[in-house]
XYZ file of C-alpha atoms in Angstrom:
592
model
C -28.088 -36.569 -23.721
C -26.845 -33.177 -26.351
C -26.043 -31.405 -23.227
C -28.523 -28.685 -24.209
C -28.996 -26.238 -21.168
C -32.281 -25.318 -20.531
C -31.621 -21.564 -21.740
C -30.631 -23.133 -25.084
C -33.863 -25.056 -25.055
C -35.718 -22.256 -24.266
C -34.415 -20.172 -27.159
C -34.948 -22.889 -29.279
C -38.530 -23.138 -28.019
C -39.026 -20.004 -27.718
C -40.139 -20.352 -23.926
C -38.288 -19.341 -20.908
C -36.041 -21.288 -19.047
C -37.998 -21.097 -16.005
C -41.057 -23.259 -18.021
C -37.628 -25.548 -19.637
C -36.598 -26.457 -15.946
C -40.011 -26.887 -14.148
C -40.808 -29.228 -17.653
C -37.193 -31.338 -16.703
C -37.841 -31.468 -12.862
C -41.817 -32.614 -13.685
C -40.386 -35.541 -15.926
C -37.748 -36.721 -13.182
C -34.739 -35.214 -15.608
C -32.290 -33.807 -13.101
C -28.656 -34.669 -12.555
C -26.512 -36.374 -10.366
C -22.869 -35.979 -8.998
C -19.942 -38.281 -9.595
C -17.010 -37.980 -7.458
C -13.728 -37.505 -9.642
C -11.734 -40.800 -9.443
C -8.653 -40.240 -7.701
C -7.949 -43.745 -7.376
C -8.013 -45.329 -10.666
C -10.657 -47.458 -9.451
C -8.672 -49.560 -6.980
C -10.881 -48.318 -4.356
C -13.475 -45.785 -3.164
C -12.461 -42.164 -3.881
C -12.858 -40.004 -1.133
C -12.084 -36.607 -2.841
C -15.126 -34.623 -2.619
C -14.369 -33.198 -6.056
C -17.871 -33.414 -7.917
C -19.302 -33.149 -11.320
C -22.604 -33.921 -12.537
C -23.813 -36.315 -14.973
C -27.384 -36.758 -16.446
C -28.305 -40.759 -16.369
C -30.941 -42.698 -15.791
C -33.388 -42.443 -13.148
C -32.434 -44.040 -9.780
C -28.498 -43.592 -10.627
C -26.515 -43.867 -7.849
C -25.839 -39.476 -6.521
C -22.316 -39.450 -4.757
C -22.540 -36.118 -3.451
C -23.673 -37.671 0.046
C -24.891 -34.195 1.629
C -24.309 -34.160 5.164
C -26.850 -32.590 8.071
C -24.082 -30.044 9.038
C -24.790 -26.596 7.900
C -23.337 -25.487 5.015
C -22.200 -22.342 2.837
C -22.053 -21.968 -0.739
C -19.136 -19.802 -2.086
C -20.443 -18.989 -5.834
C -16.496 -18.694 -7.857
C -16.007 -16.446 -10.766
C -16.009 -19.078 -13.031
C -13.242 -18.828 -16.017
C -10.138 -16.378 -16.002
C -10.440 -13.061 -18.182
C -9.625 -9.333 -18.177
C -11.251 -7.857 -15.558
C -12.064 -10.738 -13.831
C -9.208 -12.582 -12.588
C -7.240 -14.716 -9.855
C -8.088 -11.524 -7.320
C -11.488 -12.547 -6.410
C -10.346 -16.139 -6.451
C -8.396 -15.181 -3.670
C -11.465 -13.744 -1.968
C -13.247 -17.207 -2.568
C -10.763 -19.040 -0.745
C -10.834 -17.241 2.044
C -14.453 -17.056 2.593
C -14.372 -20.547 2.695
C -11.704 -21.081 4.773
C -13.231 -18.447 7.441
C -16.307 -20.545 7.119
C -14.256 -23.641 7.918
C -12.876 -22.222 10.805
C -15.919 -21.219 11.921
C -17.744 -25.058 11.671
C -19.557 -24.359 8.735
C -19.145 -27.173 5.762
C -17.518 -25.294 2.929
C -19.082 -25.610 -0.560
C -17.667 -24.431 -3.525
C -19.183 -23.731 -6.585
C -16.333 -23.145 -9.918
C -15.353 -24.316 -13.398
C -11.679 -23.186 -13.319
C -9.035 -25.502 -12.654
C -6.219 -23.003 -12.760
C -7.382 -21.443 -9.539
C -6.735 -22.598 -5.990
C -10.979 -22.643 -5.242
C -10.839 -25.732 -7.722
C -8.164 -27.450 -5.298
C -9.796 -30.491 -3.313
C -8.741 -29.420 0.081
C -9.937 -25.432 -0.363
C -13.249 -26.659 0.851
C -15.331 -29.820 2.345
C -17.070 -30.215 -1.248
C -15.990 -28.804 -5.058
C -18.430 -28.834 -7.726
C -16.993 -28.144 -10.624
C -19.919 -26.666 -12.622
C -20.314 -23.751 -14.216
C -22.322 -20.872 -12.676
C -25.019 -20.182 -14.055
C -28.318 -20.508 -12.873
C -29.358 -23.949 -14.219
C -26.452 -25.540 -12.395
C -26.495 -23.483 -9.067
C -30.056 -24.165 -8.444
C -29.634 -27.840 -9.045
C -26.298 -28.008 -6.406
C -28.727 -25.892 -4.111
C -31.733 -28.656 -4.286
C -28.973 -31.350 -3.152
C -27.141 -29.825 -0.581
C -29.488 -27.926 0.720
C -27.637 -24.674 2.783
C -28.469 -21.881 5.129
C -26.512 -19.568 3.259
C -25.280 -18.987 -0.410
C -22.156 -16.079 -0.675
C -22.816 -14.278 -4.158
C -19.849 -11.278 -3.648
C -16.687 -12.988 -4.105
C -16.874 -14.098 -7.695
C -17.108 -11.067 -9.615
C -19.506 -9.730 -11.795
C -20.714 -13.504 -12.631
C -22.630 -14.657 -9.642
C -23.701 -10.969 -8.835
C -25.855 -11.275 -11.984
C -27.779 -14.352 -10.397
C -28.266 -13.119 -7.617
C -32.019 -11.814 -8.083
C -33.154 -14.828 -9.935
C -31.879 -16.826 -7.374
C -33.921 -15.435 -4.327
C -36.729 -15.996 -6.566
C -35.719 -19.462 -6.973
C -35.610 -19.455 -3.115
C -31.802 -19.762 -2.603
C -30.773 -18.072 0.723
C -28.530 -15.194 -0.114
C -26.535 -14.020 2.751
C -24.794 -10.757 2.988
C -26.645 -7.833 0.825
C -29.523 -8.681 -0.346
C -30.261 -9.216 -4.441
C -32.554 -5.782 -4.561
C -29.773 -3.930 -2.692
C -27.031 -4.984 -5.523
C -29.514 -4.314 -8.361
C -29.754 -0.619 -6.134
C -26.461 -0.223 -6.713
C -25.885 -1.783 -10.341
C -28.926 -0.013 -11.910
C -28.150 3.961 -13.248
C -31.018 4.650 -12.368
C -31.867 3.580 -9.169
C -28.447 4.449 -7.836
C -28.568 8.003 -9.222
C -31.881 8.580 -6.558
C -29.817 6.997 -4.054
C -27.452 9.542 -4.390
C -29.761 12.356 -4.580
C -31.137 11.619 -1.202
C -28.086 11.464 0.279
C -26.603 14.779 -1.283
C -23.346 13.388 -2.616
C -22.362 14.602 -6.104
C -22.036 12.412 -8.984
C -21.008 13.106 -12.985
C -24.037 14.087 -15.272
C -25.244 10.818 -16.509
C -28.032 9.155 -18.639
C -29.252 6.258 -20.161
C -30.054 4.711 -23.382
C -31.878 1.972 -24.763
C -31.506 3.339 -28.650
C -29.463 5.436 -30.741
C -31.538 7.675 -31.082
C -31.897 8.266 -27.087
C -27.984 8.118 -26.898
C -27.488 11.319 -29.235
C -30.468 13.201 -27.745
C -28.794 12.620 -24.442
C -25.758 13.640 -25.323
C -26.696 16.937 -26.447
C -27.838 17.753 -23.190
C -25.115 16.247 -21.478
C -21.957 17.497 -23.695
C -19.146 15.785 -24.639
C -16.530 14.380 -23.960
C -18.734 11.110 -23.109
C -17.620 8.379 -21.215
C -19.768 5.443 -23.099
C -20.059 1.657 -21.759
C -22.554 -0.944 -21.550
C -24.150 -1.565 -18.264
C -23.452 -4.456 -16.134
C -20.207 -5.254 -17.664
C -16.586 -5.618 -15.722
C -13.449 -4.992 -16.693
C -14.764 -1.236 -18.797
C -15.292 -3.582 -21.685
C -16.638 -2.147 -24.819
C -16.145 1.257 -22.562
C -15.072 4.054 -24.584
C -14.657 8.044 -24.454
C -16.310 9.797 -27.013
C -15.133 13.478 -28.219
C -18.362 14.583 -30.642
C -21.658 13.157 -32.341
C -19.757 10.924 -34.907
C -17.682 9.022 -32.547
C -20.977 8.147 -30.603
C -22.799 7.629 -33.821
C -19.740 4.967 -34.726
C -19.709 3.186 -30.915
C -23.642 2.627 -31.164
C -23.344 1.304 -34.692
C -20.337 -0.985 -33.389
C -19.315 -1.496 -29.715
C -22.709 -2.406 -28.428
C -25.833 -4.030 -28.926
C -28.520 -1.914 -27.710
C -31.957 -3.507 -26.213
C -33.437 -2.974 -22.842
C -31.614 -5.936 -21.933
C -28.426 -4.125 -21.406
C -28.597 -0.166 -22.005
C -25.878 2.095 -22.504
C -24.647 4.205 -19.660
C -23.194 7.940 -20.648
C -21.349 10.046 -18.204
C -19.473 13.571 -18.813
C -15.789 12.719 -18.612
C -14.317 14.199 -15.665
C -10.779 16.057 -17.149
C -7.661 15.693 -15.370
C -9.775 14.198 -12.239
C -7.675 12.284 -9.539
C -9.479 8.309 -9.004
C -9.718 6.471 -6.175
C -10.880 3.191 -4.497
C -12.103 2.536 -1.347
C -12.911 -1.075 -0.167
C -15.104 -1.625 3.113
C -16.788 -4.034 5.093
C -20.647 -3.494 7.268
C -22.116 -5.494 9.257
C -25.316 -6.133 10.323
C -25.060 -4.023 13.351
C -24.478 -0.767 10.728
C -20.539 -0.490 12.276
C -18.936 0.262 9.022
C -15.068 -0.781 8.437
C -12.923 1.194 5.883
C -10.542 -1.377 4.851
C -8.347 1.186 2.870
C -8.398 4.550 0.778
C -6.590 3.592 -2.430
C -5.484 6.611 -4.395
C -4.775 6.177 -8.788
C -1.286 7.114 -10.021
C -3.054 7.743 -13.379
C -5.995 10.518 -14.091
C -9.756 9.695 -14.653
C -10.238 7.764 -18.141
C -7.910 5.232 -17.538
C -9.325 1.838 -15.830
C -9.322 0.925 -12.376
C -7.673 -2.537 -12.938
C -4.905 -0.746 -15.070
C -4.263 2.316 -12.909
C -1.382 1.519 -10.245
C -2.742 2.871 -6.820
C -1.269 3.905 -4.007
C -2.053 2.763 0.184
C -2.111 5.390 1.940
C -2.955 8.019 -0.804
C 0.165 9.986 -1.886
C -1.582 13.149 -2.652
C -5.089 13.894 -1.659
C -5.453 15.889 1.602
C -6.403 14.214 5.346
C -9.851 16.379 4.772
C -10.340 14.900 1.134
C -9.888 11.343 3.244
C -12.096 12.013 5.899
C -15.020 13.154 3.298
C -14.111 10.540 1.040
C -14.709 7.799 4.249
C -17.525 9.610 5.094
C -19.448 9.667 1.539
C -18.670 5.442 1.886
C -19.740 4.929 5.181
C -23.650 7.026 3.974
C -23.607 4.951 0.812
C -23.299 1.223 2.551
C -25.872 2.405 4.877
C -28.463 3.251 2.114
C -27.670 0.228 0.385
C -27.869 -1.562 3.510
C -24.537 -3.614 2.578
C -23.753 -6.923 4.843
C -20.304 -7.866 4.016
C -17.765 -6.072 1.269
C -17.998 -3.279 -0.985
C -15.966 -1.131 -3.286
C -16.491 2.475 -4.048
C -14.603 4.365 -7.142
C -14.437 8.179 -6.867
C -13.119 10.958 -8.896
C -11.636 13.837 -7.026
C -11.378 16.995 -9.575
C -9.788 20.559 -7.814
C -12.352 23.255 -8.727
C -11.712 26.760 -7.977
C -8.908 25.365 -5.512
C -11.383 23.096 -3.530
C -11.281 19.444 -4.202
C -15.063 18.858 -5.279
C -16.129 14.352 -5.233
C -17.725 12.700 -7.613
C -19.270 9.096 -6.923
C -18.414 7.001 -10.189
C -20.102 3.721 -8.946
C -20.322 1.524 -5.931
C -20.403 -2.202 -5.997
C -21.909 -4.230 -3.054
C -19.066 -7.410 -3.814
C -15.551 -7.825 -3.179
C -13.420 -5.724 -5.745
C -9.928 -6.945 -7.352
C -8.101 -4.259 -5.020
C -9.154 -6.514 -1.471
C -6.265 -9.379 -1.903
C -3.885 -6.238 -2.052
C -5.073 -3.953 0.830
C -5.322 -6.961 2.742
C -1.857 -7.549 2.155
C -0.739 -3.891 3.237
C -3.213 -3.278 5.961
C -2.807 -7.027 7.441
C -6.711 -7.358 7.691
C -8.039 -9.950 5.703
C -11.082 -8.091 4.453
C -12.471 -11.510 2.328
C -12.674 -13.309 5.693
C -14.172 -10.297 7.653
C -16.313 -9.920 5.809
C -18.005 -13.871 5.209
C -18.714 -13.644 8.930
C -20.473 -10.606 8.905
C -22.388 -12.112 6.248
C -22.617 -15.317 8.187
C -23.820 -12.968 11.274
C -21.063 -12.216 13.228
C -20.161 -8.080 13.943
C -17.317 -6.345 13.566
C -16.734 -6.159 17.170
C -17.658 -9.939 17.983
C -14.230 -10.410 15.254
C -12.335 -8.020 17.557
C -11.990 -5.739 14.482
C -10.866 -2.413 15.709
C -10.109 0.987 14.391
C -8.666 1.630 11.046
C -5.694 1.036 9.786
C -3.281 3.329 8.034
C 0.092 1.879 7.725
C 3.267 4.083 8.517
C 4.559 3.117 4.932
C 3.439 3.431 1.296
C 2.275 0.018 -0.984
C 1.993 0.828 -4.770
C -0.043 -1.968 -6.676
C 1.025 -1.970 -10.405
C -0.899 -3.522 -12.752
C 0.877 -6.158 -15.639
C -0.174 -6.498 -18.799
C 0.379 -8.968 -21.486
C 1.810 -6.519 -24.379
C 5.019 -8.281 -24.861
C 2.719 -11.875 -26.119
C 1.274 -9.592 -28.613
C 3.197 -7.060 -30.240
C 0.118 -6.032 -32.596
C -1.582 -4.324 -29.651
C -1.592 -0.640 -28.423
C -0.050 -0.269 -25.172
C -2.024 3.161 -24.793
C -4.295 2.988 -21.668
C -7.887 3.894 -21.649
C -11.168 3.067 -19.968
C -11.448 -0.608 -21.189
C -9.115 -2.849 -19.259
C -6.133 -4.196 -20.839
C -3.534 -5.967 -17.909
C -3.821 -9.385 -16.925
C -1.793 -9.288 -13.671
C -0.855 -7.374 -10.665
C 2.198 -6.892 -8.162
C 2.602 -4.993 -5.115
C 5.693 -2.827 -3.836
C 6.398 -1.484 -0.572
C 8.575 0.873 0.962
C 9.212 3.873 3.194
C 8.749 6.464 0.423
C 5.943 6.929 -2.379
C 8.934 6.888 -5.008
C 10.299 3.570 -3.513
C 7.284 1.427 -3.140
C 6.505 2.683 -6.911
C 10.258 1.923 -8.628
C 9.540 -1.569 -6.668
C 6.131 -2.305 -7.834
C 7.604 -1.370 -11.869
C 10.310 -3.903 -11.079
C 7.838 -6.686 -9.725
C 5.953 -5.857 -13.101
C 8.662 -6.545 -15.422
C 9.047 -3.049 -16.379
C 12.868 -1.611 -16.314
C 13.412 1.364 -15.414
C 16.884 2.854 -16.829
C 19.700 4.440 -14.882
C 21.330 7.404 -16.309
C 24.820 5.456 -15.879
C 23.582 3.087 -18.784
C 24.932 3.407 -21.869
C 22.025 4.359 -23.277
C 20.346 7.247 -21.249
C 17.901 8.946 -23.777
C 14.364 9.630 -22.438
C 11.802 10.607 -25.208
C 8.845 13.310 -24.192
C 6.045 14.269 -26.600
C 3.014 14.604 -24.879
C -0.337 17.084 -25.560
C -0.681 20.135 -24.918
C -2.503 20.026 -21.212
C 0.319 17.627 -20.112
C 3.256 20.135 -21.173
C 3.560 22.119 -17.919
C 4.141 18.900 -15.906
C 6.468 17.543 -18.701
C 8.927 20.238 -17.985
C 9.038 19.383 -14.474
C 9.497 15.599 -15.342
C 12.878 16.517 -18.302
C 13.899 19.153 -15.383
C 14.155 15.900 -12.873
C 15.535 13.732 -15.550
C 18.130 15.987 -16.276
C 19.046 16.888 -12.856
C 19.583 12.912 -12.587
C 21.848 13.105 -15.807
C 19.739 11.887 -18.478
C 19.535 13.494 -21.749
C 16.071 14.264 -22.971
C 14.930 14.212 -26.373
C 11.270 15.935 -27.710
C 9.395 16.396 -30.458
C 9.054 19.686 -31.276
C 6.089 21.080 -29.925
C 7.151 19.380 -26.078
C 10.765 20.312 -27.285
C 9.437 23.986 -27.081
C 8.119 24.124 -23.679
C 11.027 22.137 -22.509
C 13.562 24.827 -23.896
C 11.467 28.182 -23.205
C 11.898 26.593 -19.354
C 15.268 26.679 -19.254
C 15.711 22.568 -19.122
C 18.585 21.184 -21.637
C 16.197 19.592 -24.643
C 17.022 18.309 -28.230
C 14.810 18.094 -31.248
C 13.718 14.871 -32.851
C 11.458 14.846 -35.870
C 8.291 12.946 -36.281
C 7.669 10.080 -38.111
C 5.728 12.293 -40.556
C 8.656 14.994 -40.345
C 11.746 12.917 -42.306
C 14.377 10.994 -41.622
C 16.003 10.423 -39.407
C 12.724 10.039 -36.954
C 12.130 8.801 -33.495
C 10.992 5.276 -34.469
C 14.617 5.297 -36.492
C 16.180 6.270 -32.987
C 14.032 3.776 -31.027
C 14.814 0.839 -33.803
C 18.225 1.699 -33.244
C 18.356 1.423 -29.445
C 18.892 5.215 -29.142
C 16.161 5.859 -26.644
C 16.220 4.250 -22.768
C 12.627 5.789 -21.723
C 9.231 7.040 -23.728
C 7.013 9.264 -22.457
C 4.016 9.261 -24.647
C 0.709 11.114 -23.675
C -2.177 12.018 -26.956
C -5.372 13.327 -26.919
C -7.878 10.923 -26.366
C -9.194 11.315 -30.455
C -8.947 8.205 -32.358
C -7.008 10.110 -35.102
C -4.740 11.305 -32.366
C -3.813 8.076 -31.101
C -3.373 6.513 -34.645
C -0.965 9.137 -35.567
C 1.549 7.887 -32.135
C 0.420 4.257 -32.518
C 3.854 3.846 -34.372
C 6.074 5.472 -31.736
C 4.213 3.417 -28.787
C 4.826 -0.347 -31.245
C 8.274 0.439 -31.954
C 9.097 0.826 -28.157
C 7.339 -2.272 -27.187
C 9.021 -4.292 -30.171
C 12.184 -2.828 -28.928
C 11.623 -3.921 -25.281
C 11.748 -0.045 -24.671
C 9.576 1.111 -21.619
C 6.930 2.896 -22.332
C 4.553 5.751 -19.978
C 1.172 6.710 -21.865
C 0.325 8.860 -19.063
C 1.880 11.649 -17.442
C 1.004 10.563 -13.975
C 3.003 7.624 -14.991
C 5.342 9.231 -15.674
C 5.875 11.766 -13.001
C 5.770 8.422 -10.727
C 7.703 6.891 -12.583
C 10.306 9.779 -12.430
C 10.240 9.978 -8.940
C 10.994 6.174 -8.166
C 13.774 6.114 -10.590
C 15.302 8.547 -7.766
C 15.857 5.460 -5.283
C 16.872 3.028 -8.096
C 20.142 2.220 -6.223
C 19.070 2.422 -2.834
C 16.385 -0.160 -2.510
C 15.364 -2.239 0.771
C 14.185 -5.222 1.315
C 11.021 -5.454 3.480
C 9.019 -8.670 4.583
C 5.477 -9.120 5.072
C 5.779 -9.804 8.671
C 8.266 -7.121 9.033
C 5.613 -4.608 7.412
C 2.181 -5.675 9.470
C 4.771 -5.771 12.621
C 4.666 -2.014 12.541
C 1.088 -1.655 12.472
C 0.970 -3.186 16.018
């Protein structure tokens, strides 16, 4: 009647919610489901749009299972950074290759603003949260040969082991497999055995483990809480007080949720790979995604590129071949992501394994889109039982043009906020460009994001550069293009410097600490077209450019905080006036 769940009872008891729920089902307390009333009461609602109720005992249930069999799709429950309307998307196509396939579709969500939550998506919507409580209770009614954990997100991945224990039929990769893959420590033997490299790691339950690790480990230190999404509370860490400061702060340590520590990988290139296996072994590579930005920054932020822009066809083939090892040791049925960090040692491009996770990633809705193979519905049958082969799915599928996914974010609602970009995910959005060129699908994908990019023919065509000191070579190629284009490129000293000594046209603005008149003064006054802004990642570092990087975004000025941005950036600004138009069936007609 208070609407206490039984995990709030159980910490109020100080019992588990296990003893809670077999106390409830032992007294006859369980819940029934009301249809929503579509039909102000006129007559008898037929929408299959559920909720449940708790009244008394013999109240009339109008779920009305059926005898058909039946598939649970788990959603991802409510909207937030780093879990978003992408795995949505994969929801609602599981279910509607289920459909297709004469299975009754069940979905599971609490989101109204998603298109899982619309009463046609599927043959029944409960909208219930999901958590355990409430799955296990829509299991006991509807009773189904197969519940699909993967394509909500980090959410019903976390259920998944307690509820095979509960005896809920999980189909695809089993619960022990994700846990394989989700715990450090398990996944770092994995790796071992199959001889594929991955950053020095450890970790820690206290803070005192944390700094003894770290020692042995050396900084810088990429720091994050395990079995998060979306690289929240994720930080790098430069030296003993930083780490000192993020135990204190950032995270609450317990054995409950330890703190993972890997050695930051310096100017490493990032990439994605999604794929589907099947029970057979036959493993798909739905597409190689390669980051625009380095290492450091997160995946959900970094704009990618399909086919990879930059890494060589060996790199590729390794890279496939690492993913295809990995979802055989795992034993994955149905989707899975890999993230990788390529860094060029001695001339050699050496591959790191970041993490792999056994569930559709926010990158499937958009290689679907450029490859024309819907990975989310592959990859339900496979789960369901089906091969790869049985689906007709063929060989792999690398399109004769480039798609650039760009990521939004929401800095414009709050003008407060840093726009620098770092490990812990900031955009709420993404958009996808195509085109025949690198440069073009990228200039297409900024416009689709709401970022303008200027033209030198504007009447204001300043571009500001002050970036640190690893990032200066590559600046002077970026102010050499600019200028070549006819922009005029302002600098901060330091960046001025290398600019000059190059032999590229540069002038001299002053900090803000330097006196007036400064580069905020220029920005204020609508002086500047373009910032290019790259700091060390040291908190004092970034505090001292915080100013520069508000000013721009209060002026509506566009602003790069990396200079892989930037040099993309650069390099689409090169087809700004000679831009195609490309449709979707235009695009996956050449892949015929």
């Amino acid at each position: 009647q208070k609407g206490f769940s039984d995990r709030r009872l159980a910490k109020q008891l100080r019992t588990t919610d296990t003893q809670i729920r077999e106390a409830r089902h032992a007294a006859n307390v369980r819940p029934v489901y009301k249809r929503v009333d579509t039909c102000a009461a006129e007559f008898a609602s037929n929408t299959a749009y559920l909720y449940s109720t708790y009244e008394q005992a013999g109240s009339e249930c109008e779920a009305l299972p059926s005898d058909k069999k039946k598939i649970i799709v788990l959603g991802g429950g409510p909207n937030r950074i780093g879990q978003g309307i992408e795995f949505d998307y994969c929801c609602v196509h599981a279910a509607m290759a289920m459909r297709e396939d004469g299975y009754e579709t069940i979905m599971v969500n609490c989101n109204p603003e998603t298109v899982s939550t619309d009463y046609d998506t599927s043959d029944r919507l409960y909208f219930e949260p999901v958590t355990l409580e409430d799955v296990l209770e829509i299991v006991a009614v509807e009773k189904p040969v197969g519940v699909i954990v993967q394509y909500g997100g980090q959410t019903p991945l976390k259920l998944a082991l307690a509820l095979e224990k509960n005896g809920v039929p999980i189909i695809g990769t089993s619960p022990d497999m994700i846990d394989a893959a989700e715990d450090r420590e398990r996944f770092s033997a994995l790796l071992r055995e199959l001889n594929l490299l991955q950053p020095p790691n450890a970790t820690a339950r206290t803070e005192a483990e944390a700094l003894e690790k770290a020692t042995t480990l050396g900084y810088p230190l990429v720091v994050r809480p395990s079995y998060v999404l979306g690289g929240r509370a994720m930080e790098i860490v430069h030296e003993q007080r930083d780490l000192e400061r993020y135990m204190r702060e950032a995270v609450k340590v317990s054995h409950d949720s330890p703190v993972l520590l890997d050695r930051f990988l310096n100017d490493a290139i990032e990439c994605d790979v999604d794929a589907v296996r099947d029970h057979t072994g036959r493993v798909f590579i739905g597409g190689v995604m390669e980051h625009i930005e380095q290492a450091g920054v997160h995946s959900g932020d970094s704009a990618c590129s399909l086919p990879p822009y930059y890494l060589t066809a060996a790199t590729i083939a390794e890279i496939k071949r690492q993913t295809a090892a990995m979802a055989k040791a795992l034993n994955v049925v149905g989707l899975m992501n890999v993230q990788f960090a390529i860094q060029q040692i001695d001339g050699k491009d050496v591959i790191y394994v970041l993490e792999v996770n056994p569930r559709a990633s926010r990158t499937v809705p958009f290689v679907s889109k450029a490859t024309g193979v819907q990975l989310a519905k592959v990859a339900a049958r496979c789960m369901a039982g089906q091969s790869l082969d049985a689906q007709g799915i063929g060989a792999e599928v690398t399109p004769p043009y480039f798609s650039v996914k760009e990521a939004v974010f929401p800095f414009v609602k709050f003008p407060g906020v840093d726009t620098i970009l770092g490990p812990e995910m900031k955009s709420t959005g993404e958009v996808m460009g195509v085109g025949k060129t690198f440069g073009e699908a990228f200039v297409k994908a900024q416009l689709g994001a709401g970022t303008k990019l200027p033209r030198a023919t504007d009447a204001v065509n300043k571009v500001f550069i002050t970036v640190k000191n690893n990032d200066k070579a590559r600046a002077v190629d970026i102010a050499r293009a600019l200028v070549a284009m006819n922009f005029v490129v302002v600098a901060t000293k330091g960046t001025a410097a290398a600019i000059s000594t190059a032999g590229v046209p540069c002038t001299v603005v002053n900090k803000v600490t330097e006196g007036r008149p400064h580069i905020v003064d220029m920005i204020k006054n609508n002086e500047i077209a373009m910032v290019i802004n790259t700091v060390e990642e040291r908190r004092n570092a970034i505090a001292d450019s915080r100013a520069i990087r508000t000013s721009s975004l209060l002026a509506r000025v566009t602003t790069f905080t990396t200079i892989f941005g930037a040099e993309a950036a650069v390099e689409g600004m090169k087809y700004m006036d000679n831009l195609g138009v490309i449709s979707v069936q235009e695009m996956h007609a050449q892949l015929v």
